[in-house]
Amino acid sequence: MKEKRRYGKAVYFISSNINKFYEVREVLNEFGLSTVLLRLRKVEVQSDSIEEVARRSAELTAKELGLNVVTEDAGLFIKALNGFPGPYSSYVYRTLGNQGILKLMEGVDERDAEFRSAVAFAEPEGEVKVFVGVVKGEIARKIASGRKFGFDPIFVPVGCGGKTFAELDVREKNKVSHRGIAFRKFAEWYTSLLKLKFK
Ligand code: IMP
């Protein structure tokens, strides 16, 4: 009985970012899971690794709330800038923004970049599982119009006809995105766990 309560079809997602929630909700819904947004600021963990940030913040939040929780840490890694802003994406977005990134990339022909997402699931007293998703693409030459979420207006994923993430709808973005990939991995693992526990 206790286990039934701990592993439910509702997934508690810790984030202060509503755009992430819209994307995650869509992916988890495909697996018959519902997403409950706990609009808390992710516990700030200092690390150069997004996997480590996601893992530690899930661990700490699960303990604090006494709930199974999911957290995500993501970042944009630009090849010509040796992976910058990477784990510092949030700070760089707030300070330099898309305009600042384009300025750094002025006159640079090598525009390869990738988005990475690390999704962590933690129980209050249990092991933490981390799932990673990566999408390759390029930094655009100008800021696109469309949905305004972080670096979406300057990131052109491979295989989407040259459109930026900002010009794709949530479903189209989820098909190829770092977050879509990582959350599908999580959902596959989580739903198989549910089947095992309740069969
Ligand atoms: P966070 O630390 O996981 O919230 O992500 C760091 C920063 O990366 C965010 O503030 C966003 O600006 C940016 N970011 C993360 N994921 C995405 C995305 O899917 N699209 C655009 N920007 C993103």
CSV table of N, CA and C in Angstrom, one decimal, residues 9-137:
chain,number,residue,atom,x,y,z
A,9,LYS,N,1.0,7.7,-10.8
A,9,LYS,CA,1.0,8.2,-12.2
A,9,LYS,C,1.3,9.7,-12.3
A,10,ALA,N,1.3,10.3,-11.2
A,10,ALA,CA,1.6,11.7,-11.2
A,10,ALA,C,3.1,11.9,-10.9
A,11,VAL,N,3.8,12.7,-11.7
A,11,VAL,CA,5.2,13.0,-11.5
A,11,VAL,C,5.4,14.4,-11.0
A,12,TYR,N,6.1,14.5,-9.9
A,12,TYR,CA,6.3,15.9,-9.3
A,12,TYR,C,7.5,16.5,-9.9
A,13,PHE,N,7.3,17.5,-10.7
A,13,PHE,CA,8.4,18.1,-11.5
A,13,PHE,C,8.8,19.5,-10.8
A,14,ILE,N,10.0,19.6,-10.3
A,14,ILE,CA,10.4,20.8,-9.6
A,14,ILE,C,11.0,21.8,-10.6
A,15,SER,N,10.4,22.9,-10.8
A,15,SER,CA,10.9,23.9,-11.8
A,15,SER,C,10.2,25.3,-11.6
A,16,SER,N,11.0,26.3,-11.9
A,16,SER,CA,10.3,27.6,-11.8
A,16,SER,C,10.1,28.1,-13.3
A,17,ASN,N,10.3,27.2,-14.2
A,17,ASN,CA,10.2,27.6,-15.6
A,17,ASN,C,9.0,27.0,-16.3
A,18,ILE,N,8.0,27.8,-16.6
A,18,ILE,CA,6.7,27.3,-17.1
A,18,ILE,C,6.9,26.7,-18.5
A,19,ASN,N,7.9,27.2,-19.3
A,19,ASN,CA,8.1,26.7,-20.6
A,19,ASN,C,8.6,25.2,-20.6
A,20,LYS,N,9.4,24.9,-19.6
A,20,LYS,CA,9.9,23.6,-19.4
A,20,LYS,C,8.6,22.7,-19.1
A,21,PHE,N,7.8,23.2,-18.2
A,21,PHE,CA,6.6,22.4,-17.8
A,21,PHE,C,5.7,22.1,-19.0
A,22,TYR,N,5.5,23.1,-19.9
A,22,TYR,CA,4.6,22.8,-21.1
A,22,TYR,C,5.2,21.6,-21.9
A,23,GLU,N,6.6,21.6,-22.0
A,23,GLU,CA,7.2,20.6,-22.8
A,23,GLU,C,7.2,19.2,-22.1
A,24,VAL,N,7.5,19.2,-20.8
A,24,VAL,CA,7.5,18.0,-20.0
A,24,VAL,C,6.1,17.4,-19.9
A,25,ARG,N,5.1,18.2,-19.7
A,25,ARG,CA,3.8,17.7,-19.6
A,25,ARG,C,3.3,16.9,-20.8
A,26,GLU,N,3.7,17.5,-22.0
A,26,GLU,CA,3.4,16.8,-23.3
A,26,GLU,C,4.1,15.5,-23.4
A,27,VAL,N,5.3,15.4,-23.1
A,27,VAL,CA,6.1,14.1,-23.2
A,27,VAL,C,5.5,13.1,-22.3
A,28,LEU,N,5.3,13.4,-21.0
A,28,LEU,CA,4.9,12.5,-20.0
A,28,LEU,C,3.5,12.0,-20.3
A,29,ASN,N,2.7,12.9,-20.9
A,29,ASN,CA,1.3,12.5,-21.2
A,29,ASN,C,1.3,11.4,-22.2
A,30,GLU,N,2.3,11.3,-23.1
A,30,GLU,CA,2.3,10.2,-24.1
A,30,GLU,C,2.5,8.9,-23.4
A,31,PHE,N,3.0,8.9,-22.2
A,31,PHE,CA,3.2,7.7,-21.5
A,31,PHE,C,2.1,7.4,-20.4
A,32,GLY,N,1.1,8.2,-20.4
A,32,GLY,CA,0.0,8.1,-19.5
A,32,GLY,C,0.3,8.6,-18.1
A,33,LEU,N,1.3,9.5,-18.1
A,33,LEU,CA,1.7,10.1,-16.8
A,33,LEU,C,1.3,11.5,-16.7
A,34,SER,N,0.9,12.0,-15.6
A,34,SER,CA,0.6,13.4,-15.5
A,34,SER,C,1.7,14.2,-14.7
A,35,THR,N,1.8,15.4,-15.1
A,35,THR,CA,3.0,16.2,-14.5
A,35,THR,C,2.4,17.2,-13.5
A,36,VAL,N,2.9,17.1,-12.3
A,36,VAL,CA,2.5,18.1,-11.3
A,36,VAL,C,3.7,19.1,-11.2
A,37,LEU,N,3.4,20.4,-11.5
A,37,LEU,CA,4.5,21.3,-11.4
A,37,LEU,C,4.6,21.8,-10.0
A,38,LEU,N,5.8,21.6,-9.3
A,38,LEU,CA,6.0,22.3,-8.0
A,38,LEU,C,6.9,23.5,-8.3
A,39,ARG,N,6.3,24.6,-8.3
A,39,ARG,CA,7.0,25.8,-8.9
A,39,ARG,C,8.0,26.4,-7.8
A,40,LEU,N,9.0,25.6,-7.6
A,40,LEU,CA,10.0,26.0,-6.6
A,40,LEU,C,11.3,26.2,-7.4
A,41,ARG,N,12.1,27.1,-6.9
A,41,ARG,CA,13.4,27.3,-7.5
A,41,ARG,C,14.2,26.1,-7.2
A,42,LYS,N,14.9,25.6,-8.3
A,42,LYS,CA,15.7,24.4,-8.1
A,42,LYS,C,16.8,24.7,-7.1
A,43,VAL,N,17.1,23.8,-6.2
A,43,VAL,CA,18.2,24.0,-5.2
A,43,VAL,C,19.5,24.3,-6.0
A,44,GLU,N,20.1,25.4,-5.6
A,44,GLU,CA,21.3,25.8,-6.4
A,44,GLU,C,22.5,24.9,-6.0
A,45,VAL,N,23.1,24.2,-6.9
A,45,VAL,CA,24.2,23.4,-6.6
A,45,VAL,C,25.3,23.8,-7.5
A,46,GLN,N,26.5,24.1,-7.0
A,46,GLN,CA,27.6,24.5,-7.8
A,46,GLN,C,28.3,23.3,-8.4
A,47,SER,N,28.3,23.2,-9.7
A,47,SER,CA,29.0,22.1,-10.4
A,47,SER,C,29.2,22.5,-11.9
A,48,ASP,N,30.3,21.9,-12.5
A,48,ASP,CA,30.5,22.1,-13.9
A,48,ASP,C,29.7,21.1,-14.7
A,49,SER,N,29.0,20.2,-14.0
A,49,SER,CA,28.3,19.1,-14.7
A,49,SER,C,26.8,19.3,-14.6
A,50,ILE,N,26.0,19.3,-15.7
A,50,ILE,CA,24.6,19.4,-15.5
A,50,ILE,C,24.0,18.2,-14.9
A,51,GLU,N,24.6,17.0,-15.1
A,51,GLU,CA,24.2,15.8,-14.5
A,51,GLU,C,24.2,15.9,-13.0
A,52,GLU,N,25.3,16.4,-12.5
A,52,GLU,CA,25.6,16.5,-11.1
A,52,GLU,C,24.6,17.5,-10.5
A,53,VAL,N,24.3,18.6,-11.2
A,53,VAL,CA,23.4,19.7,-10.7
A,53,VAL,C,22.0,19.0,-10.5
A,54,ALA,N,21.6,18.3,-11.6
A,54,ALA,CA,20.2,17.7,-11.6
A,54,ALA,C,20.2,16.6,-10.4
A,55,ARG,N,21.2,15.8,-10.3
A,55,ARG,CA,21.2,14.8,-9.3
A,55,ARG,C,21.2,15.3,-7.9
A,56,ARG,N,22.0,16.3,-7.6
A,56,ARG,CA,22.1,16.8,-6.3
A,56,ARG,C,20.8,17.6,-5.9
A,57,SER,N,20.3,18.3,-6.9
A,57,SER,CA,19.1,19.1,-6.5
A,57,SER,C,17.9,18.2,-6.3
A,58,ALA,N,17.8,17.1,-7.1
A,58,ALA,CA,16.7,16.1,-6.9
A,58,ALA,C,16.8,15.5,-5.5
A,59,GLU,N,18.0,15.1,-5.2
A,59,GLU,CA,18.3,14.4,-4.0
A,59,GLU,C,17.9,15.3,-2.8
A,60,LEU,N,18.3,16.5,-2.8
A,60,LEU,CA,18.0,17.5,-1.7
A,60,LEU,C,16.6,17.8,-1.6
A,61,THR,N,15.9,18.0,-2.8
A,61,THR,CA,14.5,18.4,-2.7
A,61,THR,C,13.6,17.2,-2.3
A,62,ALA,N,14.0,16.0,-2.8
A,62,ALA,CA,13.2,14.8,-2.4
A,62,ALA,C,13.2,14.7,-0.8
A,63,LYS,N,14.4,14.9,-0.3
A,63,LYS,CA,14.5,14.7,1.2
A,63,LYS,C,13.7,15.8,1.9
A,64,GLU,N,13.9,17.0,1.4
A,64,GLU,CA,13.2,18.2,2.1
A,64,GLU,C,11.7,18.0,2.0
A,65,LEU,N,11.1,17.6,0.9
A,65,LEU,CA,9.7,17.5,0.7
A,65,LEU,C,9.1,16.2,1.1
A,66,GLY,N,10.0,15.2,1.3
A,66,GLY,CA,9.5,13.8,1.6
A,66,GLY,C,8.7,13.2,0.4
A,67,LEU,N,9.1,13.6,-0.8
A,67,LEU,CA,8.3,13.1,-2.0
A,67,LEU,C,9.3,12.6,-3.0
A,68,ASN,N,8.8,11.8,-3.9
A,68,ASN,CA,9.6,11.4,-5.1
A,68,ASN,C,9.5,12.6,-6.0
A,69,VAL,N,10.7,13.1,-6.5
A,69,VAL,CA,10.6,14.3,-7.4
A,69,VAL,C,11.5,14.1,-8.6
A,70,VAL,N,11.2,15.0,-9.6
A,70,VAL,CA,12.1,15.0,-10.8
A,70,VAL,C,12.6,16.4,-11.0
A,71,THR,N,13.9,16.6,-11.2
A,71,THR,CA,14.4,17.9,-11.6
A,71,THR,C,15.1,17.8,-12.9
A,72,GLU,N,15.4,18.9,-13.5
A,72,GLU,CA,16.1,18.9,-14.8
A,72,GLU,C,17.1,20.0,-14.8
A,73,ASP,N,18.3,19.8,-15.3
A,73,ASP,CA,19.2,20.9,-15.6
A,73,ASP,C,19.6,20.8,-17.0
A,74,ALA,N,19.6,21.9,-17.7
A,74,ALA,CA,19.9,21.9,-19.1
A,74,ALA,C,21.0,23.0,-19.5
A,75,GLY,N,21.6,22.9,-20.6
A,75,GLY,CA,22.5,23.9,-21.0
A,75,GLY,C,22.8,23.9,-22.5
A,76,LEU,N,23.3,25.0,-23.0
A,76,LEU,CA,23.7,25.2,-24.4
A,76,LEU,C,25.2,25.1,-24.5
A,77,PHE,N,25.7,24.2,-25.3
A,77,PHE,CA,27.2,24.1,-25.4
A,77,PHE,C,27.6,24.5,-26.8
A,78,ILE,N,28.4,25.5,-26.9
A,78,ILE,CA,28.8,26.0,-28.3
A,78,ILE,C,30.2,25.6,-28.5
A,79,LYS,N,30.4,24.9,-29.7
A,79,LYS,CA,31.7,24.3,-29.9
A,79,LYS,C,32.8,25.4,-30.1
A,80,ALA,N,32.6,26.4,-30.8
A,80,ALA,CA,33.6,27.5,-31.1
A,80,ALA,C,34.0,28.2,-29.8
A,81,LEU,N,33.1,28.1,-28.8
A,81,LEU,CA,33.4,28.8,-27.5
A,81,LEU,C,33.8,27.7,-26.4
A,82,ASN,N,34.3,26.6,-26.9
A,82,ASN,CA,34.8,25.5,-26.0
A,82,ASN,C,33.7,25.1,-25.0
A,83,GLY,N,32.5,25.0,-25.5
A,83,GLY,CA,31.4,24.5,-24.7
A,83,GLY,C,30.6,25.5,-23.8
A,84,PHE,N,31.1,26.8,-23.9
A,84,PHE,CA,30.4,27.9,-23.2
A,84,PHE,C,29.0,28.1,-23.8
A,85,PRO,N,28.0,28.5,-23.1
A,85,PRO,CA,27.9,28.7,-21.7
A,85,PRO,C,27.7,27.4,-20.9
A,86,GLY,N,27.3,26.3,-21.5
A,86,GLY,CA,27.2,25.0,-20.8
A,86,GLY,C,26.5,25.1,-19.5
A,87,PRO,N,27.2,24.7,-18.4
A,87,PRO,CA,26.5,24.7,-17.1
A,87,PRO,C,26.1,26.1,-16.6
A,88,TYR,N,26.7,27.1,-17.2
A,88,TYR,CA,26.4,28.5,-16.8
A,88,TYR,C,25.3,29.1,-17.6
A,89,SER,N,24.6,28.3,-18.4
A,89,SER,CA,23.6,28.9,-19.3
A,89,SER,C,22.6,29.8,-18.7
A,90,SER,N,22.2,29.5,-17.5
A,90,SER,CA,21.1,30.3,-16.9
A,90,SER,C,21.6,31.7,-16.6
A,91,TYR,N,22.8,31.7,-16.0
A,91,TYR,CA,23.4,33.0,-15.7
A,91,TYR,C,23.7,33.8,-17.0
A,92,VAL,N,24.3,33.1,-18.0
A,92,VAL,CA,24.6,33.8,-19.2
A,92,VAL,C,23.4,34.3,-19.9
A,93,TYR,N,22.3,33.5,-19.9
A,93,TYR,CA,21.1,34.0,-20.5
A,93,TYR,C,20.6,35.3,-19.8
A,94,ARG,N,20.7,35.3,-18.5
A,94,ARG,CA,20.2,36.5,-17.8
A,94,ARG,C,21.1,37.7,-18.0
A,95,THR,N,22.4,37.5,-18.2
A,95,THR,CA,23.3,38.6,-18.3
A,95,THR,C,23.6,39.0,-19.7
A,96,LEU,N,23.9,38.0,-20.6
A,96,LEU,CA,24.3,38.4,-22.0
A,96,LEU,C,23.1,38.3,-22.9
A,97,GLY,N,22.2,37.2,-22.6
A,97,GLY,CA,21.1,37.0,-23.5
A,97,GLY,C,21.5,36.5,-24.9
A,98,ASN,N,20.5,36.4,-25.7
A,98,ASN,CA,20.7,35.9,-27.1
A,98,ASN,C,21.6,36.9,-27.9
A,99,GLN,N,21.3,38.2,-27.7
A,99,GLN,CA,22.1,39.2,-28.4
A,99,GLN,C,23.6,39.1,-28.0
A,100,GLY,N,23.9,38.8,-26.8
A,100,GLY,CA,25.2,38.7,-26.3
A,100,GLY,C,25.9,37.5,-26.9
A,101,ILE,N,25.2,36.4,-27.0
A,101,ILE,CA,25.8,35.2,-27.6
A,101,ILE,C,26.1,35.5,-29.1
A,102,LEU,N,25.1,36.1,-29.8
A,102,LEU,CA,25.4,36.4,-31.2
A,102,LEU,C,26.6,37.3,-31.4
A,103,LYS,N,26.8,38.2,-30.5
A,103,LYS,CA,27.9,39.1,-30.5
A,103,LYS,C,29.2,38.3,-30.4
A,104,LEU,N,29.2,37.4,-29.4
A,104,LEU,CA,30.4,36.5,-29.2
A,104,LEU,C,30.7,35.7,-30.5
A,105,MET,N,29.7,35.4,-31.2
A,105,MET,CA,29.8,34.6,-32.4
A,105,MET,C,30.0,35.4,-33.7
A,106,GLU,N,30.1,36.7,-33.6
A,106,GLU,CA,30.3,37.5,-34.8
A,106,GLU,C,31.5,37.1,-35.5
A,107,GLY,N,31.4,36.9,-36.8
A,107,GLY,CA,32.6,36.5,-37.6
A,107,GLY,C,33.0,35.1,-37.5
A,108,VAL,N,32.3,34.3,-36.7
A,108,VAL,CA,32.7,32.9,-36.4
A,108,VAL,C,31.8,32.0,-37.4
A,109,ASP,N,32.6,31.3,-38.3
A,109,ASP,CA,31.8,30.4,-39.2
A,109,ASP,C,31.5,29.1,-38.6
A,110,GLU,N,32.3,28.6,-37.7
A,110,GLU,CA,32.0,27.3,-37.0
A,110,GLU,C,30.9,27.5,-36.0
A,111,ARG,N,29.6,27.1,-36.4
A,111,ARG,CA,28.5,27.5,-35.5
A,111,ARG,C,27.8,26.3,-34.8
A,112,ASP,N,28.6,25.1,-34.9
A,112,ASP,CA,28.0,23.9,-34.2
A,112,ASP,C,27.8,24.1,-32.7
A,113,ALA,N,26.7,23.6,-32.3
A,113,ALA,CA,26.3,23.7,-30.8
A,113,ALA,C,25.4,22.5,-30.5
A,114,GLU,N,25.3,22.3,-29.2
A,114,GLU,CA,24.3,21.3,-28.8
A,114,GLU,C,23.6,21.7,-27.5
A,115,PHE,N,22.4,21.3,-27.3
A,115,PHE,CA,21.7,21.4,-26.1
A,115,PHE,C,21.8,20.1,-25.4
A,116,ARG,N,22.0,20.2,-24.1
A,116,ARG,CA,22.0,18.9,-23.3
A,116,ARG,C,21.0,19.1,-22.1
A,117,SER,N,20.4,18.0,-21.8
A,117,SER,CA,19.4,18.0,-20.7
A,117,SER,C,19.8,16.8,-19.8
A,118,ALA,N,19.8,17.0,-18.5
A,118,ALA,CA,19.9,15.9,-17.5
A,118,ALA,C,18.7,15.9,-16.6
A,119,VAL,N,18.0,14.8,-16.6
A,119,VAL,CA,16.8,14.7,-15.8
A,119,VAL,C,17.1,13.7,-14.7
A,120,ALA,N,16.7,14.2,-13.4
A,120,ALA,CA,17.0,13.3,-12.3
A,120,ALA,C,15.8,13.0,-11.5
A,121,PHE,N,15.6,11.7,-11.2
A,121,PHE,CA,14.5,11.2,-10.4
A,121,PHE,C,15.1,10.8,-9.0
A,122,ALA,N,14.5,11.3,-7.9
A,122,ALA,CA,15.0,11.0,-6.6
A,122,ALA,C,13.8,10.6,-5.7
A,123,GLU,N,14.1,9.7,-4.8
A,123,GLU,CA,13.1,9.3,-3.7
A,123,GLU,C,13.8,9.9,-2.4
A,124,PRO,N,12.9,10.2,-1.4
A,124,PRO,CA,13.5,10.8,-0.2
A,124,PRO,C,14.6,10.0,0.4
A,125,GLU,N,14.5,8.6,0.4
A,125,GLU,CA,15.6,7.8,0.9
A,125,GLU,C,15.9,6.8,-0.2
A,126,GLY,N,16.5,7.1,-1.2
A,126,GLY,CA,16.7,6.1,-2.2
A,126,GLY,C,17.8,6.6,-3.2
A,127,GLU,N,18.0,5.7,-4.2
A,127,GLU,CA,19.0,6.0,-5.2
A,127,GLU,C,18.4,7.1,-6.2
A,128,VAL,N,19.3,7.8,-6.8
A,128,VAL,CA,18.9,8.8,-7.8
A,128,VAL,C,19.2,8.3,-9.1
A,129,LYS,N,18.3,8.4,-10.1
A,129,LYS,CA,18.5,8.0,-11.4
A,129,LYS,C,18.6,9.2,-12.3
A,130,VAL,N,19.6,9.2,-13.3
A,130,VAL,CA,19.8,10.4,-14.1
A,130,VAL,C,19.7,9.9,-15.6
A,131,PHE,N,18.9,10.7,-16.4
A,131,PHE,CA,18.7,10.4,-17.8
A,131,PHE,C,19.2,11.6,-18.6
A,132,VAL,N,19.9,11.4,-19.7
A,132,VAL,CA,20.5,12.5,-20.4
A,132,VAL,C,20.0,12.5,-21.9
A,133,GLY,N,19.7,13.7,-22.4
A,133,GLY,CA,19.3,13.9,-23.8
A,133,GLY,C,20.2,15.0,-24.4
A,134,VAL,N,20.5,14.8,-25.7
A,134,VAL,CA,21.4,15.7,-26.4
A,134,VAL,C,20.8,16.0,-27.8
A,135,VAL,N,20.8,17.2,-28.2
A,135,VAL,CA,20.4,17.5,-29.6
A,135,VAL,C,21.4,18.4,-30.2
A,136,LYS,N,21.8,18.0,-31.4
A,136,LYS,CA,22.9,18.8,-32.1
A,136,LYS,C,22.2,19.9,-33.0
A,137,GLY,N,22.9,20.9,-33.3
A,137,GLY,CA,22.4,22.0,-34.1
A,137,GLY,C,23.4,23.1,-34.4
